[in-house]
């Protein structure tokens, strides 16, 4: 498949997403699938949440036209559609974590059954477990960064572009077509998500399905690499920004005693917002960081295991230092800001949110 075909597929997906998103906005208003202000949701008005459907439909049409009947393509799209449906239900009914995790585990099992999971030289059940945990980790890390206009979509587009380039280098046209189609669809949706105010959000249906597609594509592309330790070590860098953000949140919550499922403004994007004032700028910084980390990941795949491990350790150390610096700056801001601006429990927020505020105020 020529590069011009992949570019054409990405442009087609972008055009379709741009045309389908206004339809998704109207459907969301008609069905009441809106994200309403309250708690940590600070948008000025109720906002449609069906953006992920427009992205997924646009990607499916473009990738199917380019990738044909590749069985891997069908398996990945089937898993994405499953999680999109679960995410839409979650947007309607606010599902508890167990049903969501079960759906993600089933999607991971589908990947493994379709010969798209980890294939290390270990017992089959270890590869199955690693595949399920990989899918759960990637899906939830992407869901967690979908908290600011344009942030998740921008990071996903860059990560998918990197994976698509790797697939192209590995002579895997079907996976390259899917990666570039999804990246194009994300970019076609982006203007509606970054308008002021945002006209539509991805919603959980979008974040779960796109996160799953990213997880599956990374595994599919890495299977074309020679088996070895380098592949396992480098894989997380291909989705480095969301995974680092999730790790930062988990560490912060464990240190403050706040439950992991509580809502709260403790992401790296929120910390970065104290230095960069607009959501678009924050999304740009995050996307640029993902581009750099993804490039390092591709370079590390050609290294020996020891050099790859040292490279990943260096990237991780730099990321942790940057996260710690952002957290320290945030803590100083809380300590020095006027009392009227400090975090205080709000009777209009949920009890979980109030508990988070109280815990953060004591840090």
GROMACS .gro file of N, CA and C in nm, residues 157-316:
model
  480
  157UNK      N    1  -0.409   1.119   1.850
  157UNK     CA    2  -0.372   1.138   1.709
  157UNK      C    3  -0.221   1.122   1.690
  158UNK      N    4  -0.144   1.179   1.782
  158UNK     CA    5   0.003   1.167   1.772
  158UNK      C    6   0.048   1.024   1.794
  159UNK      N    7  -0.006   0.960   1.899
  159UNK     CA    8   0.032   0.821   1.927
  159UNK      C    9  -0.004   0.729   1.811
  160UNK      N   10  -0.121   0.750   1.754
  160UNK     CA   11  -0.165   0.667   1.641
  160UNK      C   12  -0.079   0.692   1.517
  161UNK      N   13  -0.040   0.816   1.496
  161UNK     CA   14   0.049   0.846   1.384
  161UNK      C   15   0.183   0.774   1.399
  162UNK      N   16   0.234   0.771   1.523
  162UNK     CA   17   0.360   0.701   1.549
  162UNK      C   18   0.346   0.551   1.523
  163UNK      N   19   0.237   0.493   1.574
  163UNK     CA   20   0.214   0.349   1.555
  163UNK      C   21   0.192   0.319   1.406
  164UNK      N   22   0.121   0.408   1.337
  164UNK     CA   23   0.100   0.388   1.194
  164UNK      C   24   0.230   0.390   1.116
  165UNK      N   25   0.321   0.481   1.153
  165UNK     CA   26   0.451   0.487   1.087
  165UNK      C   27   0.530   0.359   1.112
  166UNK      N   28   0.521   0.307   1.234
  166UNK     CA   29   0.591   0.182   1.266
  166UNK      C   30   0.532   0.065   1.188
  167UNK      N   31   0.399   0.063   1.175
  167UNK     CA   32   0.334  -0.043   1.097
  167UNK      C   33   0.376  -0.035   0.950
  168UNK      N   34   0.386   0.086   0.899
  168UNK     CA   35   0.428   0.103   0.759
  168UNK      C   36   0.571   0.054   0.740
  169UNK      N   37   0.658   0.084   0.837
  169UNK     CA   38   0.796   0.038   0.829
  169UNK      C   39   0.805  -0.114   0.837
  170UNK      N   40   0.709  -0.175   0.906
  170UNK     CA   41   0.706  -0.321   0.919
  170UNK      C   42   0.631  -0.389   0.804
  171UNK      N   43   0.591  -0.311   0.704
  171UNK     CA   44   0.517  -0.364   0.587
  171UNK      C   45   0.386  -0.431   0.631
  172UNK      N   46   0.311  -0.360   0.715
  172UNK     CA   47   0.182  -0.410   0.764
  172UNK      C   48   0.074  -0.309   0.723
  173UNK      N   49   0.028  -0.314   0.598
  173UNK     CA   50  -0.062  -0.211   0.547
  173UNK      C   51  -0.196  -0.204   0.618
  174UNK      N   52  -0.251  -0.317   0.662
  174UNK     CA   53  -0.383  -0.315   0.726
  174UNK      C   54  -0.378  -0.238   0.857
  175UNK      N   55  -0.275  -0.264   0.939
  175UNK     CA   56  -0.265  -0.193   1.067
  175UNK      C   57  -0.226  -0.046   1.046
  176UNK      N   58  -0.146  -0.020   0.944
  176UNK     CA   59  -0.114   0.120   0.912
  176UNK      C   60  -0.239   0.194   0.869
  177UNK      N   61  -0.323   0.128   0.790
  177UNK     CA   62  -0.447   0.191   0.744
  177UNK      C   63  -0.538   0.223   0.862
  178UNK      N   64  -0.549   0.130   0.957
  178UNK     CA   65  -0.635   0.153   1.073
  178UNK      C   66  -0.580   0.266   1.160
  179UNK      N   67  -0.449   0.265   1.184
  179UNK     CA   68  -0.389   0.368   1.269
  179UNK      C   69  -0.405   0.507   1.208
  180UNK      N   70  -0.376   0.520   1.079
  180UNK     CA   71  -0.388   0.652   1.014
  180UNK      C   72  -0.534   0.694   1.000
  181UNK      N   73  -0.623   0.598   0.978
  181UNK     CA   74  -0.765   0.633   0.969
  181UNK      C   75  -0.817   0.686   1.102
  182UNK      N   76  -0.779   0.621   1.212
  182UNK     CA   77  -0.825   0.666   1.343
  182UNK      C   78  -0.762   0.800   1.380
  183UNK      N   79  -0.635   0.818   1.345
  183UNK     CA   80  -0.571   0.948   1.368
  183UNK      C   81  -0.641   1.057   1.289
  184UNK      N   82  -0.673   1.029   1.163
  184UNK     CA   83  -0.744   1.127   1.081
  184UNK      C   84  -0.881   1.159   1.136
  185UNK      N   85  -0.954   1.056   1.181
  185UNK     CA   86  -1.087   1.079   1.238
  185UNK      C   87  -1.078   1.165   1.363
  186UNK      N   88  -0.976   1.140   1.445
  186UNK     CA   89  -0.957   1.220   1.566
  186UNK      C   90  -0.932   1.367   1.531
  187UNK      N   91  -0.851   1.389   1.428
  187UNK     CA   92  -0.823   1.527   1.386
  187UNK      C   93  -0.946   1.593   1.326
  188UNK      N   94  -1.029   1.516   1.255
  188UNK     CA   95  -1.152   1.573   1.201
  188UNK      C   96  -1.250   1.614   1.309
  189UNK      N   97  -1.247   1.542   1.420
  189UNK     CA   98  -1.333   1.574   1.534
  189UNK      C   99  -1.279   1.690   1.617
  190UNK      N  100  -1.148   1.710   1.614
  190UNK     CA  101  -1.081   1.803   1.705
  190UNK      C  102  -1.137   1.945   1.703
  191UNK      N  103  -1.167   2.006   1.587
  191UNK     CA  104  -1.217   2.145   1.590
  191UNK      C  105  -1.346   2.161   1.670
  192UNK      N  106  -1.432   2.061   1.670
  192UNK     CA  107  -1.556   2.070   1.748
  192UNK      C  108  -1.528   2.059   1.898
  193UNK      N  109  -1.421   1.990   1.932
  193UNK     CA  110  -1.387   1.968   2.073
  193UNK      C  111  -1.305   2.083   2.131
  194UNK      N  112  -1.238   2.159   2.045
  194UNK     CA  113  -1.154   2.268   2.094
  194UNK      C  114  -1.214   2.405   2.069
  195UNK      N  115  -1.336   2.410   2.017
  195UNK     CA  116  -1.403   2.540   2.003
  195UNK      C  117  -1.429   2.596   2.142
  196UNK      N  118  -1.457   2.723   2.151
  196UNK     CA  119  -1.477   2.784   2.282
  196UNK      C  120  -1.619   2.840   2.293
  197UNK      N  121  -1.709   2.772   2.369
  197UNK     CA  122  -1.685   2.647   2.443
  197UNK      C  123  -1.692   2.526   2.350
  198UNK      N  124  -1.648   2.412   2.403
  198UNK     CA  125  -1.651   2.288   2.324
  198UNK      C  126  -1.795   2.255   2.284
  199UNK      N  127  -1.814   2.216   2.159
  199UNK     CA  128  -1.948   2.181   2.112
  199UNK      C  129  -1.985   2.037   2.143
  200UNK      N  130  -1.884   1.953   2.167
  200UNK     CA  131  -1.910   1.811   2.192
  200UNK      C  132  -1.788   1.750   2.259
  201UNK      N  133  -1.810   1.647   2.341
  201UNK     CA  134  -1.703   1.570   2.403
  201UNK      C  135  -1.696   1.431   2.341
  202UNK      N  136  -1.583   1.364   2.361
  202UNK     CA  137  -1.573   1.224   2.317
  202UNK      C  138  -1.672   1.136   2.392
  203UNK      N  139  -1.688   1.162   2.522
  203UNK     CA  140  -1.769   1.075   2.606
  203UNK      C  141  -1.693   0.948   2.638
  204UNK      N  142  -1.744   0.870   2.733
  204UNK     CA  143  -1.678   0.744   2.767
  204UNK      C  144  -1.681   0.647   2.650
  205UNK      N  145  -1.786   0.655   2.568
  205UNK     CA  146  -1.790   0.570   2.449
  205UNK      C  147  -1.672   0.595   2.358
  206UNK      N  148  -1.632   0.721   2.346
  206UNK     CA  149  -1.517   0.754   2.263
  206UNK      C  150  -1.385   0.721   2.328
  207UNK      N  151  -1.370   0.758   2.456
  207UNK     CA  152  -1.242   0.735   2.522
  207UNK      C  153  -1.213   0.586   2.537
  208UNK      N  154  -1.316   0.506   2.566
  208UNK     CA  155  -1.293   0.362   2.583
  208UNK      C  156  -1.262   0.294   2.449
  209UNK      N  157  -1.334   0.331   2.345
  209UNK     CA  158  -1.311   0.266   2.214
  209UNK      C  159  -1.179   0.309   2.153
  210UNK      N  160  -1.145   0.437   2.162
  210UNK     CA  161  -1.018   0.483   2.106
  210UNK      C  162  -0.902   0.427   2.187
  211UNK      N  163  -0.916   0.425   2.320
  211UNK     CA  164  -0.812   0.366   2.404
  211UNK      C  165  -0.788   0.220   2.370
  212UNK      N  166  -0.897   0.146   2.349
  212UNK     CA  167  -0.883   0.005   2.312
  212UNK      C  168  -0.814  -0.010   2.178
  213UNK      N  169  -0.853   0.070   2.081
  213UNK     CA  170  -0.791   0.062   1.949
  213UNK      C  171  -0.641   0.090   1.957
  214UNK      N  172  -0.603   0.187   2.039
  214UNK     CA  173  -0.460   0.217   2.057
  214UNK      C  174  -0.388   0.098   2.119
  215UNK      N  175  -0.449   0.039   2.223
  215UNK     CA  176  -0.388  -0.078   2.288
  215UNK      C  177  -0.370  -0.192   2.190
  216UNK      N  178  -0.474  -0.218   2.109
  216UNK     CA  179  -0.469  -0.328   2.013
  216UNK      C  180  -0.368  -0.302   1.903
  217UNK      N  181  -0.364  -0.180   1.853
  217UNK     CA  182  -0.271  -0.148   1.744
  217UNK      C  183  -0.126  -0.160   1.789
  218UNK      N  184  -0.097  -0.115   1.910
  218UNK     CA  185   0.040  -0.127   1.961
  218UNK      C  186   0.081  -0.273   1.967
  219UNK      N  187  -0.008  -0.358   2.020
  219UNK     CA  188   0.023  -0.501   2.026
  219UNK      C  189   0.039  -0.561   1.887
  220UNK      N  190  -0.052  -0.526   1.796
  220UNK     CA  191  -0.046  -0.583   1.661
  220UNK      C  192   0.083  -0.545   1.590
  221UNK      N  193   0.123  -0.419   1.605
  221UNK     CA  194   0.244  -0.372   1.536
  221UNK      C  195   0.369  -0.433   1.600
  222UNK      N  196   0.371  -0.443   1.732
  222UNK     CA  197   0.489  -0.497   1.799
  222UNK      C  198   0.507  -0.646   1.773
  223UNK      N  199   0.400  -0.716   1.736
  223UNK     CA  200   0.413  -0.858   1.703
  223UNK      C  201   0.498  -0.878   1.578
  224UNK      N  202   0.511  -0.772   1.499
  224UNK     CA  203   0.595  -0.781   1.378
  224UNK      C  204   0.742  -0.763   1.411
  225UNK      N  205   0.771  -0.718   1.534
  225UNK     CA  206   0.909  -0.700   1.576
  225UNK      C  207   0.966  -0.834   1.623
  226UNK      N  208   1.098  -0.851   1.616
  226UNK     CA  209   1.159  -0.972   1.671
  226UNK      C  210   1.127  -0.982   1.820
  227UNK      N  211   1.088  -1.102   1.864
  227UNK     CA  212   1.052  -1.120   2.004
  227UNK      C  213   1.174  -1.094   2.092
  228UNK      N  214   1.154  -1.025   2.201
  228UNK     CA  215   1.264  -0.998   2.292
  228UNK      C  216   1.221  -0.903   2.401
  229UNK      N  217   1.314  -0.879   2.492
  229UNK     CA  218   1.284  -0.794   2.606
  229UNK      C  219   1.257  -0.652   2.562
  230UNK      N  220   1.324  -0.606   2.456
  230UNK     CA  221   1.309  -0.467   2.412
  230UNK      C  222   1.164  -0.433   2.382
  231UNK      N  223   1.092  -0.525   2.318
  231UNK     CA  224   0.953  -0.499   2.282
  231UNK      C  225   0.869  -0.473   2.407
  232UNK      N  226   0.886  -0.555   2.509
  232UNK     CA  227   0.809  -0.540   2.632
  232UNK      C  228   0.845  -0.410   2.703
  233UNK      N  229   0.972  -0.377   2.703
  233UNK     CA  230   1.017  -0.257   2.773
  233UNK      C  231   0.969  -0.130   2.703
  234UNK      N  232   0.974  -0.132   2.571
  234UNK     CA  233   0.947  -0.011   2.493
  234UNK      C  234   0.798   0.014   2.473
  235UNK      N  235   0.717  -0.091   2.474
  235UNK     CA  236   0.574  -0.078   2.442
  235UNK      C  237   0.504   0.036   2.516
  236UNK      N  238   0.523   0.053   2.648
  236UNK     CA  239   0.452   0.162   2.717
  236UNK      C  240   0.486   0.301   2.665
  237UNK      N  241   0.606   0.319   2.608
  237UNK     CA  242   0.642   0.452   2.559
  237UNK      C  243   0.555   0.495   2.441
  238UNK      N  244   0.504   0.397   2.366
  238UNK     CA  245   0.419   0.432   2.252
  238UNK      C  246   0.287   0.495   2.297
  239UNK      N  247   0.256   0.485   2.425
  239UNK     CA  248   0.139   0.553   2.483
  239UNK      C  249   0.183   0.619   2.613
  240UNK      N  250   0.302   0.680   2.608
  240UNK     CA  251   0.370   0.723   2.729
  240UNK      C  252   0.300   0.829   2.811
  241UNK      N  253   0.245   0.932   2.746
  241UNK     CA  254   0.185   1.042   2.821
  241UNK      C  255   0.065   0.997   2.904
  242UNK      N  256  -0.032   0.925   2.848
  242UNK     CA  257  -0.144   0.878   2.931
  242UNK      C  258  -0.100   0.785   3.043
  243UNK      N  259  -0.006   0.694   3.016
  243UNK     CA  260   0.038   0.601   3.119
  243UNK      C  261   0.113   0.672   3.231
  244UNK      N  262   0.196   0.771   3.196
  244UNK     CA  263   0.265   0.848   3.300
  244UNK      C  264   0.166   0.925   3.385
  245UNK      N  265   0.065   0.983   3.321
  245UNK     CA  266  -0.037   1.057   3.396
  245UNK      C  267  -0.112   0.964   3.492
  246UNK      N  268  -0.147   0.845   3.446
  246UNK     CA  269  -0.217   0.751   3.533
  246UNK      C  270  -0.129   0.708   3.649
  247UNK      N  271  -0.001   0.681   3.622
  247UNK     CA  272   0.090   0.645   3.729
  247UNK      C  273   0.105   0.756   3.831
  248UNK      N  274   0.111   0.881   3.782
  248UNK     CA  275   0.120   0.996   3.872
  248UNK      C  276  -0.002   1.005   3.962
  249UNK      N  277  -0.119   0.987   3.903
  249UNK     CA  278  -0.243   0.994   3.982
  249UNK      C  279  -0.246   0.886   4.089
  250UNK      N  280  -0.211   0.764   4.049
  250UNK     CA  281  -0.215   0.654   4.145
  250UNK      C  282  -0.120   0.681   4.261
  251UNK      N  283   0.003   0.725   4.229
  251UNK     CA  284   0.100   0.753   4.335
  251UNK      C  285   0.051   0.865   4.427
  252UNK      N  286  -0.006   0.970   4.368
  252UNK     CA  287  -0.055   1.082   4.448
  252UNK      C  288  -0.168   1.039   4.539
  253UNK      N  289  -0.258   0.958   4.487
  253UNK     CA  290  -0.374   0.917   4.567
  253UNK      C  291  -0.334   0.821   4.678
  254UNK      N  292  -0.240   0.733   4.649
  254UNK     CA  293  -0.193   0.644   4.754
  254UNK      C  294  -0.125   0.722   4.865
  255UNK      N  295  -0.055   0.830   4.827
  255UNK     CA  296   0.016   0.909   4.928
  255UNK      C  297  -0.077   0.997   5.010
  256UNK      N  298  -0.194   1.031   4.955
  256UNK     CA  299  -0.289   1.117   5.027
  256UNK      C  300  -0.404   1.040   5.088
  257UNK      N  301  -0.412   0.910   5.059
  257UNK     CA  302  -0.519   0.829   5.116
  257UNK      C  303  -0.653   0.847   5.049
  258UNK      N  304  -0.654   0.901   4.927
  258UNK     CA  305  -0.779   0.921   4.855
  258UNK      C  306  -0.805   0.800   4.766
  259UNK      N  307  -0.929   0.753   4.762
  259UNK     CA  308  -0.964   0.637   4.681
  259UNK      C  309  -0.933   0.661   4.535
  260UNK      N  310  -0.894   0.556   4.464
  260UNK     CA  311  -0.852   0.569   4.325
  260UNK      C  312  -0.967   0.603   4.231
  261UNK      N  313  -1.091   0.578   4.271
  261UNK     CA  314  -1.205   0.602   4.181
  261UNK      C  315  -1.274   0.735   4.210
  262UNK      N  316  -1.216   0.817   4.297
  262UNK     CA  317  -1.275   0.946   4.328
  262UNK      C  318  -1.240   1.048   4.220
  263UNK      N  319  -1.336   1.131   4.182
  263UNK     CA  320  -1.309   1.239   4.087
  263UNK      C  321  -1.223   1.346   4.154
  264UNK      N  322  -1.142   1.414   4.074
  264UNK     CA  323  -1.061   1.520   4.133
  264UNK      C  324  -0.962   1.577   4.033
  265UNK      N  325  -0.915   1.700   4.056
  265UNK     CA  326  -0.827   1.770   3.962
  265UNK      C  327  -0.680   1.739   3.988
  266UNK      N  328  -0.642   1.612   3.985
  266UNK     CA  329  -0.506   1.576   4.023
  266UNK      C  330  -0.426   1.519   3.908
  267UNK      N  331  -0.462   1.551   3.785
  267UNK     CA  332  -0.386   1.501   3.671
  267UNK      C  333  -0.269   1.594   3.640
  268UNK      N  334  -0.176   1.544   3.560
  268UNK     CA  335  -0.065   1.628   3.518
  268UNK      C  336  -0.113   1.746   3.434
  269UNK      N  337  -0.222   1.727   3.360
  269UNK     CA  338  -0.277   1.837   3.281
  269UNK      C  339  -0.325   1.950   3.371
  270UNK      N  340  -0.390   1.915   3.483
  270UNK     CA  341  -0.432   2.017   3.577
  270UNK      C  342  -0.313   2.091   3.636
  271UNK      N  343  -0.207   2.017   3.667
  271UNK     CA  344  -0.086   2.081   3.719
  271UNK      C  345  -0.024   2.171   3.612
  272UNK      N  346  -0.020   2.122   3.489
  272UNK     CA  347   0.037   2.201   3.380
  272UNK      C  348  -0.045   2.326   3.356
  273UNK      N  349  -0.175   2.320   3.386
  273UNK     CA  350  -0.262   2.435   3.368
  273UNK      C  351  -0.224   2.554   3.453
  274UNK      N  352  -0.142   2.532   3.557
  274UNK     CA  353  -0.095   2.643   3.639
  274UNK      C  354   0.021   2.717   3.572
  275UNK      N  355   0.079   2.655   3.468
  275UNK     CA  356   0.188   2.718   3.394
  275UNK      C  357   0.144   2.760   3.254
  276UNK      N  358   0.058   2.680   3.193
  276UNK     CA  359   0.005   2.707   3.059
  276UNK      C  360  -0.143   2.736   3.073
  277UNK      N  361  -0.188   2.849   3.025
  277UNK     CA  362  -0.319   2.901   3.066
  277UNK      C  363  -0.437   2.851   2.985
  278UNK      N  364  -0.417   2.798   2.865
  278UNK     CA  365  -0.531   2.760   2.782
  278UNK      C  366  -0.533   2.610   2.757
  279UNK      N  367  -0.652   2.550   2.746
  279UNK     CA  368  -0.660   2.407   2.714
  279UNK      C  369  -0.590   2.370   2.584
  280UNK      N  370  -0.599   2.457   2.484
  280UNK     CA  371  -0.532   2.426   2.357
  280UNK      C  372  -0.381   2.418   2.375
  281UNK      N  373  -0.326   2.508   2.455
  281UNK     CA  374  -0.181   2.506   2.479
  281UNK      C  375  -0.141   2.381   2.556
  282UNK      N  376  -0.223   2.343   2.654
  282UNK     CA  377  -0.195   2.221   2.731
  282UNK      C  378  -0.199   2.099   2.640
  283UNK      N  379  -0.300   2.093   2.552
  283UNK     CA  380  -0.309   1.982   2.457
  283UNK      C  381  -0.188   1.980   2.365
  284UNK      N  382  -0.142   2.097   2.324
  284UNK     CA  383  -0.025   2.105   2.238
  284UNK      C  384   0.100   2.055   2.306
  285UNK      N  385   0.118   2.093   2.432
  285UNK     CA  386   0.235   2.046   2.508
  285UNK      C  387   0.230   1.894   2.525
  286UNK      N  388   0.112   1.842   2.559
  286UNK     CA  389   0.098   1.697   2.578
  286UNK      C  390   0.123   1.622   2.448
  287UNK      N  391   0.070   1.674   2.337
  287UNK     CA  392   0.090   1.608   2.207
  287UNK      C  393   0.237   1.611   2.166
  288UNK      N  394   0.303   1.724   2.189
  288UNK     CA  395   0.445   1.734   2.155
  288UNK      C  396   0.528   1.637   2.239
  289UNK      N  397   0.492   1.626   2.366
  289UNK     CA  398   0.562   1.532   2.454
  289UNK      C  399   0.543   1.389   2.406
  290UNK      N  400   0.419   1.354   2.367
  290UNK     CA  401   0.393   1.219   2.317
  290UNK      C  402   0.470   1.193   2.188
  291UNK      N  403   0.483   1.293   2.103
  291UNK     CA  404   0.559   1.278   1.979
  291UNK      C  405   0.706   1.246   2.009
  292UNK      N  406   0.763   1.317   2.105
  292UNK     CA  407   0.904   1.294   2.142
  292UNK      C  408   0.921   1.154   2.201
  293UNK      N  409   0.832   1.120   2.294
  293UNK     CA  410   0.842   0.989   2.360
  293UNK      C  411   0.820   0.876   2.260
  294UNK      N  412   0.724   0.894   2.169
  294UNK     CA  413   0.700   0.793   2.067
  294UNK      C  414   0.819   0.775   1.974
  295UNK      N  415   0.884   0.885   1.938
  295UNK     CA  416   1.004   0.875   1.856
  295UNK      C  417   1.116   0.801   1.926
  296UNK      N  418   1.130   0.827   2.056
  296UNK     CA  419   1.231   0.754   2.135
  296UNK      C  420   1.197   0.605   2.139
  297UNK      N  421   1.068   0.573   2.149
  297UNK     CA  422   1.026   0.433   2.152
  297UNK      C  423   1.066   0.361   2.024
  298UNK      N  424   1.042   0.424   1.910
  298UNK     CA  425   1.078   0.361   1.782
  298UNK      C  426   1.229   0.340   1.773
  299UNK      N  427   1.305   0.441   1.818
  299UNK     CA  428   1.451   0.427   1.816
  299UNK      C  429   1.497   0.315   1.909
  300UNK      N  430   1.432   0.302   2.025
  300UNK     CA  431   1.474   0.202   2.123
  300UNK      C  432   1.445   0.060   2.077
  301UNK      N  433   1.348   0.043   1.986
  301UNK     CA  434   1.317  -0.092   1.938
  301UNK      C  435   1.435  -0.155   1.865
  302UNK      N  436   1.523  -0.073   1.811
  302UNK     CA  437   1.639  -0.126   1.741
  302UNK      C  438   1.761  -0.144   1.829
  303UNK      N  439   1.746  -0.118   1.958
  303UNK     CA  440   1.858  -0.128   2.051
  303UNK      C  441   1.865  -0.266   2.115
  304UNK      N  442   1.978  -0.295   2.177
  304UNK     CA  443   1.988  -0.415   2.259
  304UNK      C  444   1.899  -0.399   2.381
  305UNK      N  445   1.859  -0.509   2.445
  305UNK     CA  446   1.772  -0.498   2.563
  305UNK      C  447   1.828  -0.406   2.671
  306UNK      N  448   1.958  -0.412   2.695
  306UNK     CA  449   2.017  -0.329   2.801
  306UNK      C  450   2.008  -0.182   2.764
  307UNK      N  451   2.044  -0.147   2.641
  307UNK     CA  452   2.036  -0.008   2.598
  307UNK      C  453   1.891   0.040   2.595
  308UNK      N  454   1.800  -0.047   2.553
  308UNK     CA  455   1.658  -0.009   2.552
  308UNK      C  456   1.609   0.016   2.694
  309UNK      N  457   1.650  -0.070   2.787
  309UNK     CA  458   1.609  -0.052   2.927
  309UNK      C  459   1.664   0.078   2.983
  310UNK      N  460   1.789   0.110   2.952
  310UNK     CA  461   1.848   0.235   2.999
  310UNK      C  462   1.776   0.356   2.938
  311UNK      N  463   1.740   0.344   2.812
  311UNK     CA  464   1.668   0.454   2.745
  311UNK      C  465   1.532   0.477   2.810
  312UNK      N  466   1.458   0.368   2.831
  312UNK     CA  467   1.326   0.380   2.893
  312UNK      C  468   1.339   0.432   3.035
  313UNK      N  469   1.440   0.385   3.109
  313UNK     CA  470   1.460   0.433   3.246
  313UNK      C  471   1.490   0.582   3.248
  314UNK      N  472   1.566   0.629   3.150
  314UNK     CA  473   1.596   0.773   3.142
  314UNK      C  474   1.470   0.854   3.114
  315UNK      N  475   1.390   0.807   3.019
  315UNK     CA  476   1.264   0.876   2.989
  315UNK      C  477   1.174   0.877   3.111
  316UNK      N  478   1.165   0.764   3.181
  316UNK     CA  479   1.082   0.756   3.300
  316UNK      C  480   1.132   0.851   3.409
   0.00000   0.00000   0.00000
